[in-house]
Tab-separated table of C-alpha atoms in Angstrom:
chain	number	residue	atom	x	y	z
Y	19	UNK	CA	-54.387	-134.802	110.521
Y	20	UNK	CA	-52.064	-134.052	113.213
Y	21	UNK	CA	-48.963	-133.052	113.056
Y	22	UNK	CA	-45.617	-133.004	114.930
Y	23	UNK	CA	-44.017	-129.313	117.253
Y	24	UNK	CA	-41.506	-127.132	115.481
Y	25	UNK	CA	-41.143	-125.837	118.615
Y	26	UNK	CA	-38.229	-128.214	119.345
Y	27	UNK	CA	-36.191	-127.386	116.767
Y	28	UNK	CA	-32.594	-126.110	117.191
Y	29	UNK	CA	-32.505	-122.527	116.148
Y	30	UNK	CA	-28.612	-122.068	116.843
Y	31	UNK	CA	-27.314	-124.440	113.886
Y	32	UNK	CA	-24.542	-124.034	113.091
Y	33	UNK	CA	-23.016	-121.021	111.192
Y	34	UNK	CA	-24.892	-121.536	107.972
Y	35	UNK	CA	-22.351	-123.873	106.512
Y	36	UNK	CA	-20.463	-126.079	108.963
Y	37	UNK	CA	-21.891	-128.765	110.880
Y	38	UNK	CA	-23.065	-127.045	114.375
Y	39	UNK	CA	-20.758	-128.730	117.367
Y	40	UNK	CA	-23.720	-130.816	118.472
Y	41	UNK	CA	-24.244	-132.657	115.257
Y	42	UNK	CA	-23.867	-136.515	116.655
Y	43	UNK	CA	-26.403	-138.852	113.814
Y	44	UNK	CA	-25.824	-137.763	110.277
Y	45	UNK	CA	-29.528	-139.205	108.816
Y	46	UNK	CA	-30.066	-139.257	105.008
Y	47	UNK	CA	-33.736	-138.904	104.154
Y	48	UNK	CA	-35.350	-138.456	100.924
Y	49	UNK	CA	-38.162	-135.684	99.678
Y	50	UNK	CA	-39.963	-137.300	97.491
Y	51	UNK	CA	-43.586	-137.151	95.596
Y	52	UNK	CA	-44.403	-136.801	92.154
Y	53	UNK	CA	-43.948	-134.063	89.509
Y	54	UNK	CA	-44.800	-130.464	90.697
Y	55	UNK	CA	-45.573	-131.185	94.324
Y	56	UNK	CA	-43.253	-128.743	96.149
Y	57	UNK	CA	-40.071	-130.951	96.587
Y	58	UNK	CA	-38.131	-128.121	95.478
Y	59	UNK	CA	-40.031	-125.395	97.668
Y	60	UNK	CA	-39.793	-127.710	101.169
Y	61	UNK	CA	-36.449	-128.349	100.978
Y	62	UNK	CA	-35.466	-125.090	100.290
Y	63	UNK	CA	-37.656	-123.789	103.357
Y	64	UNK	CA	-36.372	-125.355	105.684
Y	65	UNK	CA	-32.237	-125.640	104.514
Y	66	UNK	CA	-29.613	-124.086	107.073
Y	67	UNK	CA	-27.412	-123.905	104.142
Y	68	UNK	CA	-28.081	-122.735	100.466
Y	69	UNK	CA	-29.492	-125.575	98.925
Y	70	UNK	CA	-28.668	-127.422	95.792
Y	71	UNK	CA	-31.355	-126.920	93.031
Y	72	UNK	CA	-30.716	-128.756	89.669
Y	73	UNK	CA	-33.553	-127.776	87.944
Y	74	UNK	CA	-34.039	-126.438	84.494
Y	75	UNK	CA	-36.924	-125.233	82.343
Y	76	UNK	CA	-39.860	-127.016	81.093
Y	77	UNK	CA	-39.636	-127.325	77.230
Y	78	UNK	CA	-42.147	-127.742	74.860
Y	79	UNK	CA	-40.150	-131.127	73.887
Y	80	UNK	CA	-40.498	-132.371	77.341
Y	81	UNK	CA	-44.179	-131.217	78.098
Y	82	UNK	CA	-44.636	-134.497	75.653
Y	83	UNK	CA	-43.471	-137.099	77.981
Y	84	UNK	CA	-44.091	-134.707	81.436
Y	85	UNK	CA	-47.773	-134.827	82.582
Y	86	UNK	CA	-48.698	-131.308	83.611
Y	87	UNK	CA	-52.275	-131.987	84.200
Y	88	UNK	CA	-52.786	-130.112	87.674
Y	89	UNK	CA	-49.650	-128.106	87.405
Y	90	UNK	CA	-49.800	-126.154	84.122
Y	91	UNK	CA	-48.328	-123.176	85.845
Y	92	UNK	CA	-45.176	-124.965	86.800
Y	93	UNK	CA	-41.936	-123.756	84.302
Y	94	UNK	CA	-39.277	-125.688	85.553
Y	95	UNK	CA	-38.267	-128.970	86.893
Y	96	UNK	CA	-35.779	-130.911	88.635
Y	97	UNK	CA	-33.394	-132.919	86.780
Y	98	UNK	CA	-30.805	-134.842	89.073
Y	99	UNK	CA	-31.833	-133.744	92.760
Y	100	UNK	CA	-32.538	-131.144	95.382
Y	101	UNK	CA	-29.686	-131.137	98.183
Y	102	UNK	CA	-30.356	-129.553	101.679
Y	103	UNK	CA	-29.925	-129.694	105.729
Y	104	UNK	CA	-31.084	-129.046	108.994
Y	105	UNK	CA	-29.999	-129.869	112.150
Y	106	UNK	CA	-32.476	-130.987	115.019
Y	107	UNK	CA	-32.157	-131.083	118.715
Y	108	UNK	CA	-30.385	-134.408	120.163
Y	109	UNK	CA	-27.268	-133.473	117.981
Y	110	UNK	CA	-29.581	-134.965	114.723
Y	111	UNK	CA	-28.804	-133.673	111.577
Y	112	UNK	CA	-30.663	-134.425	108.309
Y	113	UNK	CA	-29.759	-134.361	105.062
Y	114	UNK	CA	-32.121	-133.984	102.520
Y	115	UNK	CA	-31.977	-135.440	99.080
Y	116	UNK	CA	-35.356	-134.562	96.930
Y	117	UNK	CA	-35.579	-136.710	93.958
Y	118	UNK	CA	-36.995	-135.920	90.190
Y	119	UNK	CA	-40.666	-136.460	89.889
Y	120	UNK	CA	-40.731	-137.966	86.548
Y	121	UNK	CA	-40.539	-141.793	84.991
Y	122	UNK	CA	-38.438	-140.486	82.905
Y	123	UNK	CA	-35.408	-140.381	85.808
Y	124	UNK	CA	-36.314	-143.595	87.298
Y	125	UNK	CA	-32.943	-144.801	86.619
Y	126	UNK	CA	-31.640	-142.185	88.934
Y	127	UNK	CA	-33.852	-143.117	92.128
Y	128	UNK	CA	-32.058	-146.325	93.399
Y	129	UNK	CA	-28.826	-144.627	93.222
Y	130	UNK	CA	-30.458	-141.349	95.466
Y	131	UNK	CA	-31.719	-143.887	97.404
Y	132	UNK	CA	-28.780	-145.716	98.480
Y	133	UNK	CA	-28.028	-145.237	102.115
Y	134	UNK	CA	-31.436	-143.388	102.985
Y	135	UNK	CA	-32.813	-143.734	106.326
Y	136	UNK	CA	-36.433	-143.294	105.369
Y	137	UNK	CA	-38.640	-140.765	103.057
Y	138	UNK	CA	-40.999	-137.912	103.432
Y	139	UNK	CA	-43.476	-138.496	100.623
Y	140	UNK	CA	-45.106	-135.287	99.716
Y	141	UNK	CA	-49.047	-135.726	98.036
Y	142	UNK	CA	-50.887	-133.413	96.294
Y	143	UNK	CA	-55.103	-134.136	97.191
Y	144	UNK	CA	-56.003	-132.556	94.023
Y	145	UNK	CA	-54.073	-135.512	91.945
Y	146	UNK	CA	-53.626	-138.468	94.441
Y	147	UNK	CA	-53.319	-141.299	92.000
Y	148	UNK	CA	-50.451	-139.338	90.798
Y	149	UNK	CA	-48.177	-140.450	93.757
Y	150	UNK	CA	-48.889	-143.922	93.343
Y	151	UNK	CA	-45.900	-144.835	91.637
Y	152	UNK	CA	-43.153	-142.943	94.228
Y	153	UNK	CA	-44.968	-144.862	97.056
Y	154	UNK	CA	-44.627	-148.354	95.123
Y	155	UNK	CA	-40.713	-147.295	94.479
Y	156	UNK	CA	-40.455	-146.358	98.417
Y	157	UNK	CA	-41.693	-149.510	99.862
Y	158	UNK	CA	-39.836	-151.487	97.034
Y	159	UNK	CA	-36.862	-149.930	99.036
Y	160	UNK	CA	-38.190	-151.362	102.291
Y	161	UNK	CA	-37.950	-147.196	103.737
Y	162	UNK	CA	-39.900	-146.431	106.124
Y	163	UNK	CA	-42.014	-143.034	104.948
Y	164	UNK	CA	-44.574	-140.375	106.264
Y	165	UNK	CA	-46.892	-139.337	104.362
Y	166	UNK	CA	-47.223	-134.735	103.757
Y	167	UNK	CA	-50.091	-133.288	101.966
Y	168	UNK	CA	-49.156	-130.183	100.920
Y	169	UNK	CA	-51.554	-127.568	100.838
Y	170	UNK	CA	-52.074	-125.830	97.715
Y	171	UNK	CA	-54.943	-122.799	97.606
Y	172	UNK	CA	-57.627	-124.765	95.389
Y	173	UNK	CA	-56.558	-128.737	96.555
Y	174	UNK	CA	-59.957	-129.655	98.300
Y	175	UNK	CA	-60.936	-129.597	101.801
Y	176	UNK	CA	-63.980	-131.971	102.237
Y	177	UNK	CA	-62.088	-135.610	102.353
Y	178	UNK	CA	-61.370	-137.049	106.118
Y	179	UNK	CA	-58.251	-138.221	107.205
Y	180	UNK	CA	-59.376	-141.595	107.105
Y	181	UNK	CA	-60.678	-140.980	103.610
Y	182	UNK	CA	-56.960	-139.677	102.601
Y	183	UNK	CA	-55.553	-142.423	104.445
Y	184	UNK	CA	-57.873	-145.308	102.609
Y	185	UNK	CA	-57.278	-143.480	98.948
Y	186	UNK	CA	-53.525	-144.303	99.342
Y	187	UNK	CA	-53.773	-147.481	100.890
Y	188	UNK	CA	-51.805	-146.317	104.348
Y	189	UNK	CA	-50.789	-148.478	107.058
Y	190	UNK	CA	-52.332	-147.019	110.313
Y	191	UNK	CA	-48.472	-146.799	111.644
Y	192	UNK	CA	-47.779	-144.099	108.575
Y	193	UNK	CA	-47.496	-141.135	110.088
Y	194	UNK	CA	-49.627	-138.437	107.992
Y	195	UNK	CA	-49.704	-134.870	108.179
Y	196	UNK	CA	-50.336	-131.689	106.289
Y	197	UNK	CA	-47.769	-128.877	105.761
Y	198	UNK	CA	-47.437	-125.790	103.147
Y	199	UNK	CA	-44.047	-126.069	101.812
Y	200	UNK	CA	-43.416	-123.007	101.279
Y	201	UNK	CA	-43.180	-122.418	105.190
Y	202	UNK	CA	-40.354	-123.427	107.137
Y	203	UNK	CA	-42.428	-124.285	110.427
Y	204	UNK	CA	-44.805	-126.667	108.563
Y	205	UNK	CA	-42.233	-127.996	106.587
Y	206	UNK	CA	-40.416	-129.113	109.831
Y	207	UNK	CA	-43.292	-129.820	111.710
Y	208	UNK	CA	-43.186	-133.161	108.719
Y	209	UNK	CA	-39.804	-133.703	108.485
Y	210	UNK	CA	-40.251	-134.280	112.648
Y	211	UNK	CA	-42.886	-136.355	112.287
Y	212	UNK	CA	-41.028	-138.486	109.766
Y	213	UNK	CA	-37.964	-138.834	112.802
Y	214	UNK	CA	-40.163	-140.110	115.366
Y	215	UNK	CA	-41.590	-142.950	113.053
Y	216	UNK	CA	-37.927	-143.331	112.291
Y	217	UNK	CA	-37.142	-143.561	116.182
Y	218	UNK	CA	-40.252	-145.312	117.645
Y	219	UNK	CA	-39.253	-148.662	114.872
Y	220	UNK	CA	-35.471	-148.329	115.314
Y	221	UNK	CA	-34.501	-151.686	117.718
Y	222	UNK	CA	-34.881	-150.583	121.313
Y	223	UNK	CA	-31.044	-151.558	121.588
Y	224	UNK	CA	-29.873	-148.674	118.903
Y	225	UNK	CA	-32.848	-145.850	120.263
């Protein structure tokens, strides 16, 4: 799977907290993906600022209604959302909402939602039927998406992108990539890939 340059990305920012001078399109875009697939950990990667976490530990009462199979190891999880930014060449600046992973805060989605340019969906291969349900509530929002497999030690190696691709019932438009969250280049190299889907089906009058 191929996947976008970091190479582009503006390194001078801002000062860590205010917009940079450049900033000219303020894009929402959502981090989304099921339970325990590095939401959390991309977001935080890749933030110029000091992102907002809102998560809280995994109880025994919730580990009754929160499916851990494939992420026993995971203690805590987010509750409201993840908050973070980045600015982009072009004067681009994102702003990155990642939303909970659970049914349980499906009443919370629409409202994260609101005003969101388009998602990054993040998929684990070792549990793909467990990001099912996020891509049904993404393309019930009419957003456009891409499509990150993040790349934990034991997920497995053998399926082809068109395999991948075919399992989750992509369009051959959906831009899909790999990336290991917990690195800030990878991470970005997605989040770019995402912003030239979002650019190459924007109306040739608003490009």
């Amino acid at each position: 799977m191929a996947s976008a340059t970091s190479s582009t990305v503006d390194a001078a920012g801002g000062d860590g907290i205010h917009l940079p001078d450049t900033a000219r399109d303020l894009v929402k875009i959502l981090v989304t993906g099921p339970f325990g697939v590095g939401k959390t950990t991309l977001i935080g990667s890749v933030s110029e600022i000091r992102p907002l976490h809102t998560e809280e530990q995994l109880t025994e009462a919730s580990a009754q209604v929160d499916d851990l199979a494939g992420v026993r190891d995971k203690s805590t999880t987010t509750v409201a959302i993840d908050f973070g930014r980045i600015s982009l060449p072009g004067g681009i600046v994102l702003y990155l909402f990642g939303t909970p992973g659970q049914e349980r805060f499906r009443s919370l989605w629409d409202d994260i939602a609101h005003g969101a340019l388009g998602a990054l969906v993040l998929v684990d291969a070792r549990r793909i039927d467990a990001s099912f349900d996020v891509l049904g509530l993404v393309e019930e929002c009419g957003l456009p998406y891409a499509v990150a497999f993040n790349t934990f030690p034991d997920a497995p190696r053998h399926h082809t992108p068109e395999q991948l691709r075919a399992a989750l019932d992509l369009e051959p438009t959906t831009p899909m990539v790999t990336c290991d969250a917990r690195e800030a280049d990878s991470s970005i190299d997605s989040l770019l890939a995402l912003v030239q889907h979002l650019i190459d089906h924007r109306p040739a009058e608003h490009r």
